[in-house]
Coordinates of C-alpha atoms and ligand atoms in Angstrom, one line a residue:
M1266 CA 164.7 97.7 10.8
L1267 CA 165.3 97.0 14.5
E1268 CA 163.6 93.4 15.2
N1269 CA 163.8 90.5 17.5
M1270 CA 165.3 87.3 15.9
S1271 CA 162.4 85.3 15.2
R1272 CA 161.7 86.5 11.7
M1273 CA 165.4 86.2 10.6
L1274 CA 166.1 82.7 12.3
L1275 CA 162.9 81.0 11.1
D1276 CA 163.4 82.2 7.6
A1277 CA 167.2 80.7 8.1
K1278 CA 165.8 77.5 9.3
A1279 CA 163.2 77.1 6.4
N1280 CA 166.0 78.0 3.5
K1281 CA 169.0 76.3 5.5
Y1282 CA 171.2 79.1 5.9
A1283 CA 172.7 80.9 8.9
V1284 CA 172.7 84.7 10.1
A1285 CA 175.9 85.9 11.8
Q1286 CA 176.0 87.4 15.3
F1287 CA 178.7 89.8 15.1
N1288 CA 179.8 91.0 18.6
I1289 CA 180.5 94.9 19.0
N1290 CA 182.6 96.6 21.1
N1291 CA 182.2 100.6 20.3
L1292 CA 180.6 102.8 17.9
E1293 CA 182.9 102.0 15.1
W1294 CA 182.7 98.5 15.2
T1295 CA 178.7 98.9 15.2
R1296 CA 178.9 101.5 12.1
F1297 CA 181.5 99.1 10.4
I1298 CA 179.1 96.0 10.7
L1299 CA 176.0 98.1 9.8
E1300 CA 177.3 99.3 6.9
K1301 CA 178.9 96.2 5.6
C1302 CA 175.6 94.2 6.0
E1303 CA 173.5 97.0 4.6
E1304 CA 175.8 96.6 1.7
L1305 CA 175.6 92.8 1.8
K1306 CA 171.8 93.1 2.2
T1307 CA 172.0 90.4 5.1
P1308 CA 170.0 90.4 8.4
V1309 CA 172.5 90.8 11.1
I1310 CA 172.4 90.3 14.8
L1311 CA 174.4 92.6 17.0
G1312 CA 175.9 90.5 19.9
V1313 CA 176.5 92.6 23.3
S1314 CA 178.0 90.8 26.1
E1315 CA 177.7 92.0 29.7
G1316 CA 181.3 93.6 29.7
A1317 CA 181.0 95.1 26.3
G1318 CA 177.7 96.5 27.5
K1319 CA 179.3 98.4 30.5
Y1320 CA 182.3 99.2 28.5
M1321 CA 180.1 100.9 26.2
G1322 CA 178.1 102.9 29.1
G1323 CA 175.2 100.6 29.8
Y1324 CA 172.5 98.8 27.9
K1325 CA 170.7 102.1 27.2
T1326 CA 173.5 103.6 25.8
V1327 CA 174.1 100.5 23.5
V1328 CA 170.5 101.0 22.4
S1329 CA 170.5 104.3 21.6
M1330 CA 173.8 104.5 19.9
V1331 CA 172.6 101.4 17.3
K1332 CA 169.3 103.2 16.8
N1333 CA 170.8 106.5 16.0
L1334 CA 173.6 105.0 13.7
M1335 CA 170.8 103.1 11.8
E1336 CA 169.1 106.4 11.1
Y1337 CA 172.1 108.0 10.3
L1338 CA 173.5 105.3 7.8
S1339 CA 169.5 104.8 6.5
I1340 CA 170.1 101.4 7.3
T1341 CA 167.0 99.1 5.8
I1342 CA 168.2 95.5 6.7
P1343 CA 166.8 93.6 9.6
V1344 CA 169.0 94.2 12.6
A1345 CA 168.6 92.6 16.2
I1346 CA 170.4 93.7 19.4
H1347 CA 171.0 90.8 21.4
L1348 CA 172.2 90.2 24.7
D1349 CA 174.9 87.6 24.7
H1350 CA 175.4 85.2 27.8
A1351 CA 173.6 87.2 30.2
S1352 CA 174.4 85.8 33.8
S1353 CA 171.2 86.3 35.5
Y1354 CA 167.5 87.1 35.3
E1355 CA 168.0 90.7 36.3
S1356 CA 170.5 91.3 33.6
C1357 CA 168.1 90.3 30.8
V1358 CA 165.3 92.5 32.3
D1359 CA 167.7 95.7 32.2
A1360 CA 168.2 94.8 28.6
I1361 CA 164.8 94.4 27.6
D1362 CA 163.8 97.5 29.3
A1363 CA 166.5 99.3 27.9
G1364 CA 165.4 98.1 24.3
F1365 CA 167.3 95.2 23.4
T1366 CA 165.0 93.0 21.2
S1367 CA 166.6 89.8 22.1
V1368 CA 168.3 88.1 24.9
M1369 CA 170.3 85.0 26.0
I1370 CA 169.9 83.9 29.3
D1371 CA 173.1 81.6 30.2
A1372 CA 172.4 79.5 33.3
S1373 CA 174.5 76.8 31.4
K1374 CA 176.6 76.3 34.6
E1375 CA 173.7 75.4 36.8
T1376 CA 171.8 72.0 37.2
L1377 CA 169.1 71.5 34.6
E1378 CA 166.2 72.2 36.7
K1379 CA 167.9 75.8 37.6
N1380 CA 168.5 76.7 34.0
I1381 CA 165.2 75.9 33.5
E1382 CA 163.4 77.7 36.3
V1383 CA 165.5 81.1 35.4
S1384 CA 165.0 80.5 31.7
K1385 CA 161.4 80.0 32.1
K1386 CA 161.1 83.3 33.9
V1387 CA 163.1 85.2 31.3
V1388 CA 161.0 83.8 28.8
E1389 CA 157.9 85.2 30.4
Y1390 CA 159.2 88.5 30.8
A1391 CA 160.6 88.7 27.3
H1392 CA 157.6 87.4 25.6
A1393 CA 155.5 89.8 26.8
R1394 CA 157.3 92.5 25.6
G1395 CA 158.1 91.0 21.9
V1396 CA 161.6 89.8 22.9
T1397 CA 163.0 86.7 21.7
V1398 CA 165.2 84.2 23.9
E1399 CA 168.0 82.0 23.4
G1400 CA 169.3 79.6 26.0
E1401 CA 172.3 77.4 26.4
I1402 CA 172.8 73.9 27.1
G1403 CA 175.8 71.6 28.1
H1404 CA 178.5 74.4 28.3
V1405 CA 180.4 76.1 25.7
G1406 CA 184.4 76.6 27.4
G1407 CA 186.8 79.0 26.6
Q1408 CA 189.1 81.6 27.6
E1409 CA 186.9 82.8 30.3
D1410 CA 186.8 79.3 32.0
G1411 CA 190.8 79.8 32.1
V1412 CA 190.8 76.1 30.3
V1413 CA 190.8 75.2 27.1
G1414 CA 188.6 72.4 26.4
G1415 CA 186.4 73.3 29.4
I1416 CA 183.5 71.6 27.2
L1417 CA 180.3 70.1 28.5
Y1418 CA 178.6 68.5 25.6
A1419 CA 174.8 68.9 25.7
E1420 CA 172.6 65.9 26.3
V1421 CA 170.0 65.3 23.6
S1422 CA 167.2 64.4 26.5
D1423 CA 168.5 67.9 28.4
C1424 CA 167.6 69.8 25.3
V1425 CA 164.2 68.1 24.6
E1426 CA 163.2 68.7 28.4
Y1427 CA 164.6 72.2 28.4
V1428 CA 162.8 73.5 25.3
A1429 CA 159.5 71.8 26.4
S1430 CA 159.7 73.5 29.8
T1431 CA 160.7 76.7 29.0
G1432 CA 159.0 77.8 25.9
I1433 CA 162.5 79.1 24.8
D1434 CA 162.8 80.5 21.0
F1435 CA 166.5 79.2 20.3
L1436 CA 168.6 76.8 21.5
A1437 CA 172.6 76.7 22.0
P1438 CA 173.8 73.4 22.6
A1439 CA 177.3 72.9 23.5
L1440 CA 178.9 70.4 21.0
G1441 CA 182.4 71.1 20.9
S1442 CA 183.1 74.9 20.0
V1443 CA 184.9 77.1 22.3
H1444 CA 185.0 80.8 22.7
G1445 CA 188.2 82.5 21.7
P1446 CA 191.0 80.7 19.8
Y1447 CA 190.9 76.8 19.2
H1448 CA 194.2 74.9 20.3
G1449 CA 194.3 72.0 17.8
D1450 CA 191.3 71.4 15.7
P1451 CA 187.8 72.3 16.4
V1452 CA 185.7 68.7 16.9
L1453 CA 182.1 69.0 16.7
A1454 CA 179.3 66.6 17.4
F1455 CA 177.4 66.7 14.1
D1456 CA 175.3 63.6 14.9
R1457 CA 174.2 64.9 18.0
M1458 CA 173.6 68.5 16.5
E1459 CA 171.4 66.9 13.8
E1460 CA 169.3 64.6 16.5
I1461 CA 168.8 68.1 18.5
K1462 CA 167.5 69.7 15.7
E1463 CA 165.0 67.1 14.8
K1464 CA 163.7 66.4 18.4
T1465 CA 163.4 70.4 19.3
N1466 CA 162.8 71.7 16.1
L1467 CA 164.0 75.2 16.9
P1468 CA 166.5 77.3 15.2
L1469 CA 169.7 76.1 16.8
V1470 CA 172.9 78.5 17.7
L1471 CA 176.6 77.8 17.4
H1472 CA 178.7 79.9 19.6
G1473 CA 182.4 80.2 19.2
G1474 CA 182.1 80.6 15.7
S1475 CA 185.9 82.0 15.2
G1476 CA 188.2 79.5 14.1
I1477 CA 185.5 76.6 12.8
Y1478 CA 186.6 75.6 9.4
D1479 CA 184.3 76.5 6.5
E1480 CA 183.4 73.1 5.8
Q1481 CA 182.4 72.6 9.6
I1482 CA 180.3 75.5 9.1
R1483 CA 178.5 74.4 6.1
Q1484 CA 177.6 70.9 7.7
A1485 CA 176.6 72.7 10.9
I1486 CA 174.2 74.5 8.7
S1487 CA 172.9 71.3 7.5
C1488 CA 172.5 69.9 10.9
G1489 CA 170.2 72.7 11.9
I1490 CA 172.4 75.8 12.8
C1491 CA 170.8 78.9 11.9
K1492 CA 173.1 81.7 13.9
L1493 CA 176.8 81.7 14.2
N1494 CA 178.3 83.7 16.6
I1495 CA 181.6 85.6 15.8
N1496 CA 183.5 87.9 18.0
T1497 CA 187.5 86.7 18.1
E1498 CA 187.5 86.9 14.3
L1499 CA 186.7 90.2 14.0
Q1500 CA 188.8 91.3 16.9
Q1501 CA 191.8 89.7 15.4
A1502 CA 191.1 91.3 11.9
W1503 CA 190.8 94.8 13.3
T1504 CA 193.9 94.6 15.8
K1505 CA 195.9 93.2 12.7
G1506 CA 195.1 96.5 10.7
V1507 CA 195.5 98.9 13.7
R1508 CA 198.9 97.2 14.5
E1509 CA 200.4 97.2 11.1
K1510 CA 199.1 101.0 10.9
L1511 CA 201.0 101.9 14.1
S1512 CA 204.3 99.8 13.1
S1513 CA 204.5 101.6 9.7
D1514 CA 203.3 105.2 10.6
A1515 CA 205.3 106.4 13.2
E1516 CA 203.4 110.1 13.0
V1517 CA 200.0 108.6 13.6
Y1518 CA 198.1 110.2 16.7
D1519 CA 194.5 111.2 15.5
P1520 CA 192.5 108.1 17.1
R1521 CA 190.1 108.1 14.1
K1522 CA 192.9 107.1 12.0
V1523 CA 194.1 104.4 14.2
I1524 CA 190.5 102.9 14.6
K1525 CA 189.7 103.6 11.0
A1526 CA 193.2 101.3 10.2
G1527 CA 191.1 98.1 11.2
E1528 CA 187.9 98.8 8.9
A1529 CA 188.8 97.3 5.9
N1530 CA 189.9 94.2 7.7
I1531 CA 186.6 94.0 9.7
K1532 CA 184.4 94.5 6.4
E1533 CA 186.5 91.8 4.6
A1534 CA 185.9 89.4 7.5
I1535 CA 182.3 90.2 7.6
E1536 CA 182.0 89.6 3.9
A1537 CA 183.6 86.2 3.9
K1538 CA 181.6 85.1 6.7
V1539 CA 178.1 86.4 5.3
E1540 CA 178.9 84.6 1.9
L1541 CA 179.9 81.2 3.9
L1542 CA 176.6 81.4 6.0
G1543 CA 174.5 81.9 2.9
S1544 CA 172.7 85.4 4.2
K1545 CA 173.7 87.6 1.4
D1546 CA 170.8 89.1 -0.3
R1547 CA 168.5 87.3 2.3
A1548 CA 167.4 90.9 4.0
Ligands
13P610 P1 184.1 83.5 19.6 O1 185.0 84.8 20.2 O2 184.9 82.2 19.5 O3 184.1 83.8 17.7 O4 182.9 83.2 20.1 C1 182.1 84.3 20.0 C2 180.6 83.7 20.7 O5 180.4 82.5 20.6 C3 179.9 84.8 21.6 O6 178.8 84.2 22.1

């Protein structure tokens, strides 16, 4: 069932597990994710970045595609369509109007005051339409900044003020994770994560979920993480399968066969993550 993230993340918080956000890039990925998550009986969040939204033909196309695939595949698990890292209020409004069930407003590069101002506006628009909202404090760095380690750690007092002033549903505090591959070992500020959980009492979100060690993910869940965002790991898994197919089969030309060559790897990566997060059989 298509729904917002409220029920799934509050259940994750109450029962100390986490739900995966897998980012989608096209129809085939969406289908692989839905099929595998249905088999595992896990709730799932389909993350759509602004860039991926444009690539797939706009937010309305994304919503129609997900809805129709869910019907076609007889999907019964809870599924959220979530706008990842929206850069503006207008982008959130477009996604909500198109039928997204959840949005993330990312004004984390702005001052706290500006971040609060725009997030509050998004919350008002979203909540009036039954849509949930995630916000970011501090800044998760990574490839998009052109620097590795461009991380601005979230301050506990900023998180408390942000949550109280905006009415946001879920908080993504930047605590050491980065988008894309890590150069060196990830170092996460678990003490601060726990303090933010205690003081805000909201389900927390960890971005940059690819490449974080399993033990760190378990610890993050015990410190309040209820949602883990994963993009790069699925991309790497899929590309590996396709690369192997292309290099081992010089005759292949049917795009369906080429794209399908990444299916088993993606599904394997999803299963491992869902097992680790503890969301299997929670749907
Ligand atoms: P990765 O690409 O590092 O998995 O991060 C995904 C993410 O945080 C999307 O918001």
